[in-house]
Coordinates of C-alpha atoms in Angstrom, one line a residue:
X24 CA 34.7 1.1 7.6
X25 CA 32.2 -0.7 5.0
X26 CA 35.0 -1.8 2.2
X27 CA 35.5 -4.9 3.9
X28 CA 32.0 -5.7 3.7
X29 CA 31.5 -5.6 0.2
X30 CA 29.6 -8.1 -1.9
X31 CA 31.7 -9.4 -4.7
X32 CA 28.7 -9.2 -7.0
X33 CA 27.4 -5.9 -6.2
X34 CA 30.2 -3.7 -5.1
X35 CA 27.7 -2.7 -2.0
X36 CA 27.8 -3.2 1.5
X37 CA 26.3 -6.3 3.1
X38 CA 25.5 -7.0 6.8
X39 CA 24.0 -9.1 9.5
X40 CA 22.4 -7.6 12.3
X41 CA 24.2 -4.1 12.5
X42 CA 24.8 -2.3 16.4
X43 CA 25.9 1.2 16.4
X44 CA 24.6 1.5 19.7
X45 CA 25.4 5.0 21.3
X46 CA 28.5 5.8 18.9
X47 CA 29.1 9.3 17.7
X48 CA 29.1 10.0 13.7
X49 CA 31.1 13.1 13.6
X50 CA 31.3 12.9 9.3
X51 CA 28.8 11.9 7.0
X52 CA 27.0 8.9 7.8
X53 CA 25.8 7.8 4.5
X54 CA 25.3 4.0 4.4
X55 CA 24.2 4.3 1.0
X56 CA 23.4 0.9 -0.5
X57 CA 23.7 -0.8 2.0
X58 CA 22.0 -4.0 2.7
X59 CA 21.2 -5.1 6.4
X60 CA 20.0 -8.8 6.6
X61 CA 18.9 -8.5 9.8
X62 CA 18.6 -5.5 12.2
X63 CA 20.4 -2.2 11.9
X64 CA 20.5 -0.3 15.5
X65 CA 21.7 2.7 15.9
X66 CA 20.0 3.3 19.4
X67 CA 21.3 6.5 21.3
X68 CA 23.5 7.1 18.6
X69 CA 24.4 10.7 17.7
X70 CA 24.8 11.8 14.4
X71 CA 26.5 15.9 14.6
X72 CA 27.3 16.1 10.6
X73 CA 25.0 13.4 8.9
X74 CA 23.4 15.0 6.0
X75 CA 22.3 11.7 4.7
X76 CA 21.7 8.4 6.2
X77 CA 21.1 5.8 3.4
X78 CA 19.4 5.2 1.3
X79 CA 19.9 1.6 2.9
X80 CA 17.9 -1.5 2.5
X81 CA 17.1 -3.4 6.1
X82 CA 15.4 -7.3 6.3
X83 CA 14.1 -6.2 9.7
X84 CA 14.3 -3.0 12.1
X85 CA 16.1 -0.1 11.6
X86 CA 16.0 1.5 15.2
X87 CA 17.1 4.8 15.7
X88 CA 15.4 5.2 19.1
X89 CA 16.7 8.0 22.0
X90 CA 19.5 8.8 18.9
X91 CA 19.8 12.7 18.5
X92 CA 20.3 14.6 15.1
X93 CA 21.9 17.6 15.7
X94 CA 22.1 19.1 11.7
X95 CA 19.9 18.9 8.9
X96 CA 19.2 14.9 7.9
X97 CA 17.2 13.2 4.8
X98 CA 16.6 9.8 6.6
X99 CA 16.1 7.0 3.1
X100 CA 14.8 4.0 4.7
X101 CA 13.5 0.5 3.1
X102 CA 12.7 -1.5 6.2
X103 CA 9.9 -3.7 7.6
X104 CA 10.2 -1.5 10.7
X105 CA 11.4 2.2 11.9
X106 CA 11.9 2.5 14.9
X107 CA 11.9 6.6 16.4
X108 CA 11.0 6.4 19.7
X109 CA 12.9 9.5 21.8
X110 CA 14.6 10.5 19.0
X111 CA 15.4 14.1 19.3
X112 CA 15.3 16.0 16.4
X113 CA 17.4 19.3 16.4
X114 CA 16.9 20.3 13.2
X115 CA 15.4 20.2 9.7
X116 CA 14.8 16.6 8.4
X117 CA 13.1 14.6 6.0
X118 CA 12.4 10.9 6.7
X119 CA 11.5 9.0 3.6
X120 CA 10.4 5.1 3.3
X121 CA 9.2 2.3 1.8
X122 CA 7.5 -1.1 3.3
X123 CA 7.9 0.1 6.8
X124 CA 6.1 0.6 10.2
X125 CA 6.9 3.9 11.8
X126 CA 7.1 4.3 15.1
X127 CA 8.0 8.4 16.5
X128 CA 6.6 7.3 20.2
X129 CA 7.3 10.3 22.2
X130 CA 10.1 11.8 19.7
X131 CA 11.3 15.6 19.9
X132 CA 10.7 17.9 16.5
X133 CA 12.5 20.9 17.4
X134 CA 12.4 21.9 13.7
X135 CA 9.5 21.1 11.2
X136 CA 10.1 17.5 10.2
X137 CA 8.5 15.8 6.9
X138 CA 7.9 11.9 6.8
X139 CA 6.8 11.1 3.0
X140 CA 6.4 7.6 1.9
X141 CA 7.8 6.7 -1.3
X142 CA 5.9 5.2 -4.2
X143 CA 9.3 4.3 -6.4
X144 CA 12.5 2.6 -5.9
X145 CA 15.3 4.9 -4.6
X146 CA 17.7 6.4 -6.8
X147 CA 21.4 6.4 -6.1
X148 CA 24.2 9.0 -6.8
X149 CA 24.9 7.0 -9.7
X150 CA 21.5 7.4 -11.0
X151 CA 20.9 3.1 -10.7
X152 CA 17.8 1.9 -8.7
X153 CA 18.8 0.9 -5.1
X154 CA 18.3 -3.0 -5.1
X155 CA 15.5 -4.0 -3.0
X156 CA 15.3 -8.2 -3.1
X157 CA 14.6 -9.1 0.4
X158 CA 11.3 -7.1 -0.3
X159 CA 10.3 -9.1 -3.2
X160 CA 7.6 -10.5 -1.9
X161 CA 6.3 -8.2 0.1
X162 CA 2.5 -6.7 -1.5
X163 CA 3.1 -3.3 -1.2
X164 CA 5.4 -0.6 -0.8
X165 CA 3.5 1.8 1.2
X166 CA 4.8 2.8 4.9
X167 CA 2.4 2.8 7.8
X168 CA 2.2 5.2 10.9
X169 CA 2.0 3.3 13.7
X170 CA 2.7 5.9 16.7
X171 CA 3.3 9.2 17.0
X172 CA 2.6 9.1 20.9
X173 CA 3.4 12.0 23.1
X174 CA 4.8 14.0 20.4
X175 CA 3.8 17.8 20.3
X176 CA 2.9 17.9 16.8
X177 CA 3.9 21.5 16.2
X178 CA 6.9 21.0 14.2
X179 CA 5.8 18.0 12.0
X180 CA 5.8 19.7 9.0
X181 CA 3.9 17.2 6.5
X182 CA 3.3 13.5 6.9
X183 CA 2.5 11.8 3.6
X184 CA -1.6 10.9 3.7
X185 CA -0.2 7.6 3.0
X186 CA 0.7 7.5 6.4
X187 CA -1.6 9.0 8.2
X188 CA -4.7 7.4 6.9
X189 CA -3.3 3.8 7.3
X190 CA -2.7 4.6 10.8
X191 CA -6.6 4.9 11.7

Protein backbone atom coordinates (compact mmCIF):
# COMPACT_ATOMS: atom_id res chain seq x y z
CA UNK A 1 0.00 0.00 0.00
CA UNK A 2 3.07 2.45 0.91
CA UNK A 3 5.31 1.74 -2.38
CA UNK A 4 3.71 4.39 -4.11
CA UNK A 5 4.48 6.76 -1.45
CA UNK A 6 8.06 6.51 -1.41
CA UNK A 7 10.57 9.32 -1.29
CA UNK A 8 12.96 9.11 -4.14
CA UNK A 9 15.75 10.18 -1.78
CA UNK A 10 15.06 7.97 1.08
CA UNK A 11 13.41 4.85 -0.14
CA UNK A 12 10.72 5.56 2.97
CA UNK A 13 7.31 6.33 3.10
CA UNK A 14 6.06 9.89 3.03
CA UNK A 15 2.65 11.36 3.89
CA UNK A 16 0.32 14.17 4.55
CA UNK A 17 -2.22 13.95 7.01
CA UNK A 18 -2.94 10.04 7.16
CA UNK A 19 -6.93 8.63 8.00
CA UNK A 20 -7.20 5.02 8.81
CA UNK A 21 -10.27 5.80 10.47
CA UNK A 22 -12.11 2.51 11.79
CA UNK A 23 -10.24 0.07 9.15
CA UNK A 24 -9.28 -3.39 10.13
CA UNK A 25 -5.44 -4.44 9.98
CA UNK A 26 -5.71 -8.15 9.70
CA UNK A 27 -1.55 -8.56 8.95
CA UNK A 28 1.19 -6.75 10.33
CA UNK A 29 0.78 -3.20 10.49
CA UNK A 30 4.28 -1.98 10.60
CA UNK A 31 4.64 1.49 9.11
CA UNK A 32 8.10 1.38 9.76
CA UNK A 33 9.87 4.58 8.66
CA UNK A 34 7.41 6.23 7.87
CA UNK A 35 7.10 9.89 7.85
CA UNK A 36 3.62 11.65 8.47
CA UNK A 37 3.78 15.50 7.77
CA UNK A 38 0.86 16.10 9.21
CA UNK A 39 -1.57 13.87 11.33
CA UNK A 40 -1.75 10.17 11.32
CA UNK A 41 -5.38 8.83 12.60
CA UNK A 42 -6.07 5.65 13.13
CA UNK A 43 -9.20 6.35 15.29
CA UNK A 44 -11.45 3.16 15.96
CA UNK A 45 -9.17 1.22 14.03
CA UNK A 46 -8.60 -2.42 14.91
CA UNK A 47 -5.44 -3.92 14.68
CA UNK A 48 -6.06 -8.26 15.17
CA UNK A 49 -2.28 -9.30 14.06
CA UNK A 50 -0.07 -6.02 14.53
CA UNK A 51 3.03 -7.01 16.32
CA UNK A 52 4.59 -3.71 15.53
CA UNK A 53 3.29 -0.40 14.57
CA UNK A 54 6.27 1.80 13.47
CA UNK A 55 8.63 2.95 14.34
CA UNK A 56 7.07 6.00 12.45
CA UNK A 57 7.95 9.59 12.56
CA UNK A 58 4.56 12.08 12.84
CA UNK A 59 4.85 16.26 12.39
CA UNK A 60 1.65 16.35 14.56
CA UNK A 61 -0.83 13.70 16.24
CA UNK A 62 -0.76 10.27 16.01
CA UNK A 63 -4.36 9.35 17.34
CA UNK A 64 -5.13 6.02 18.07
CA UNK A 65 -8.21 6.87 20.16
CA UNK A 66 -11.41 4.08 20.77
CA UNK A 67 -8.85 1.74 18.41
CA UNK A 68 -8.63 -1.87 19.94
CA UNK A 69 -5.46 -4.18 19.98
CA UNK A 70 -6.41 -7.50 20.14
CA UNK A 71 -2.56 -9.33 20.16
CA UNK A 72 0.62 -8.38 21.64
CA UNK A 73 1.80 -4.68 20.11
CA UNK A 74 5.23 -2.62 20.68
CA UNK A 75 3.69 0.83 19.78
CA UNK A 76 7.32 3.17 18.30
CA UNK A 77 6.09 6.61 18.20
CA UNK A 78 8.03 10.06 17.39
CA UNK A 79 5.20 12.54 17.57
CA UNK A 80 4.36 15.93 19.12
CA UNK A 81 1.19 14.19 20.33
CA UNK A 82 -0.38 10.56 21.23
CA UNK A 83 -3.42 10.36 21.33
CA UNK A 84 -5.04 6.98 23.51
CA UNK A 85 -8.11 7.97 24.65
CA UNK A 86 -10.58 4.56 24.76
CA UNK A 87 -8.23 2.59 23.44
CA UNK A 88 -8.70 -0.93 24.54
CA UNK A 89 -5.88 -2.82 25.18
CA UNK A 90 -6.42 -6.77 24.94
CA UNK A 91 -3.25 -7.76 25.45
CA UNK A 92 0.53 -7.29 26.19
CA UNK A 93 1.97 -4.04 24.81
CA UNK A 94 4.71 -1.78 25.01
CA UNK A 95 4.29 1.87 23.91
CA UNK A 96 7.53 3.62 23.39
CA UNK A 97 8.22 7.53 22.32
CA UNK A 98 10.00 10.37 21.81
CA UNK A 99 8.89 14.33 21.87
CA UNK A 100 5.32 13.48 22.50
CA UNK A 101 2.32 14.25 24.86
CA UNK A 102 0.43 11.23 25.91
CA UNK A 103 -2.87 11.14 26.41
CA UNK A 104 -4.52 7.26 27.74
CA UNK A 105 -7.94 9.34 28.94
CA UNK A 106 -10.14 6.56 30.06
CA UNK A 107 -8.15 3.67 28.01
CA UNK A 108 -8.70 -0.21 28.87
CA UNK A 109 -5.28 -2.29 30.06
CA UNK A 110 -6.62 -5.66 30.10
CA UNK A 111 -3.00 -6.92 30.18
CA UNK A 112 0.03 -5.08 31.95
CA UNK A 113 1.01 -2.35 29.52
CA UNK A 114 4.61 -0.50 29.65
CA UNK A 115 4.94 3.22 28.33
CA UNK A 116 8.84 3.96 28.35
CA UNK A 117 10.16 7.11 26.89
CA UNK A 118 13.14 6.87 24.76
CA UNK A 119 16.30 8.71 25.32
CA UNK A 120 17.93 7.69 21.65
CA UNK A 121 16.95 7.68 18.20
CA UNK A 122 15.13 4.47 17.04
CA UNK A 123 16.81 1.74 15.37
CA UNK A 124 15.58 0.11 12.31
CA UNK A 125 15.71 -3.55 11.04
CA UNK A 126 18.44 -2.45 9.02
CA UNK A 127 20.29 -1.31 12.04
CA UNK A 128 20.22 2.69 10.50
CA UNK A 129 18.82 5.42 12.87
CA UNK A 130 15.16 6.29 11.99
CA UNK A 131 15.45 9.91 10.55
CA UNK A 132 13.81 12.38 12.72
CA UNK A 133 14.16 16.11 10.85
CA UNK A 134 10.85 17.60 11.44
CA UNK A 135 11.96 17.34 15.26
CA UNK A 136 15.06 19.23 14.73
CA UNK A 137 14.36 21.91 16.56
CA UNK A 138 12.53 20.70 19.02
CA UNK A 139 14.70 21.01 22.84
CA UNK A 140 14.12 17.79 23.99
CA UNK A 141 13.28 14.41 23.41
CA UNK A 142 11.55 13.45 26.46
CA UNK A 143 7.62 12.43 26.31
CA UNK A 144 5.19 13.84 28.75
CA UNK A 145 2.06 12.16 30.49
CA UNK A 146 -0.53 14.27 30.13
CA UNK A 147 -3.71 12.04 31.19
CA UNK A 148 -4.23 8.92 32.31
CA UNK A 149 -8.00 9.69 33.36
CA UNK A 150 -10.33 7.08 34.35
CA UNK A 151 -7.99 4.31 33.81
CA UNK A 152 -7.89 1.51 36.42
CA UNK A 153 -4.27 1.45 36.83
CA UNK A 154 -3.99 -2.31 37.65
CA UNK A 155 -2.50 -3.44 34.56
CA UNK A 156 -0.03 -0.55 33.76
CA UNK A 157 2.86 -2.39 34.22
CA UNK A 158 5.67 0.43 34.34
CA UNK A 159 5.57 4.00 33.05
CA UNK A 160 9.04 5.49 32.50
CA UNK A 161 9.63 8.25 35.62
CA UNK A 162 10.19 10.31 32.74
CA UNK A 163 6.68 10.42 32.31
CA UNK A 164 5.22 10.42 35.30
CA UNK A 165 7.13 13.11 37.05
CA UNK A 166 6.58 15.64 34.05
CA UNK A 167 3.06 15.05 34.39
CA UNK A 168 2.80 16.72 38.09
Amino acid sequence: MLTPLRAPATGHPHLGRALFESATFKDNARFESATFEGDSEFESATFERAVSVGPLVCAGRVVLSGAVFGVPVTVSVVARRLECRRTRWSSTAEVRLRYAMVDFAHAVFEYPLTIAAEPDPFVLADGRQLNEYLFASAPSPRGRLVSLRGVDAAHLGRVVQVLVTASR
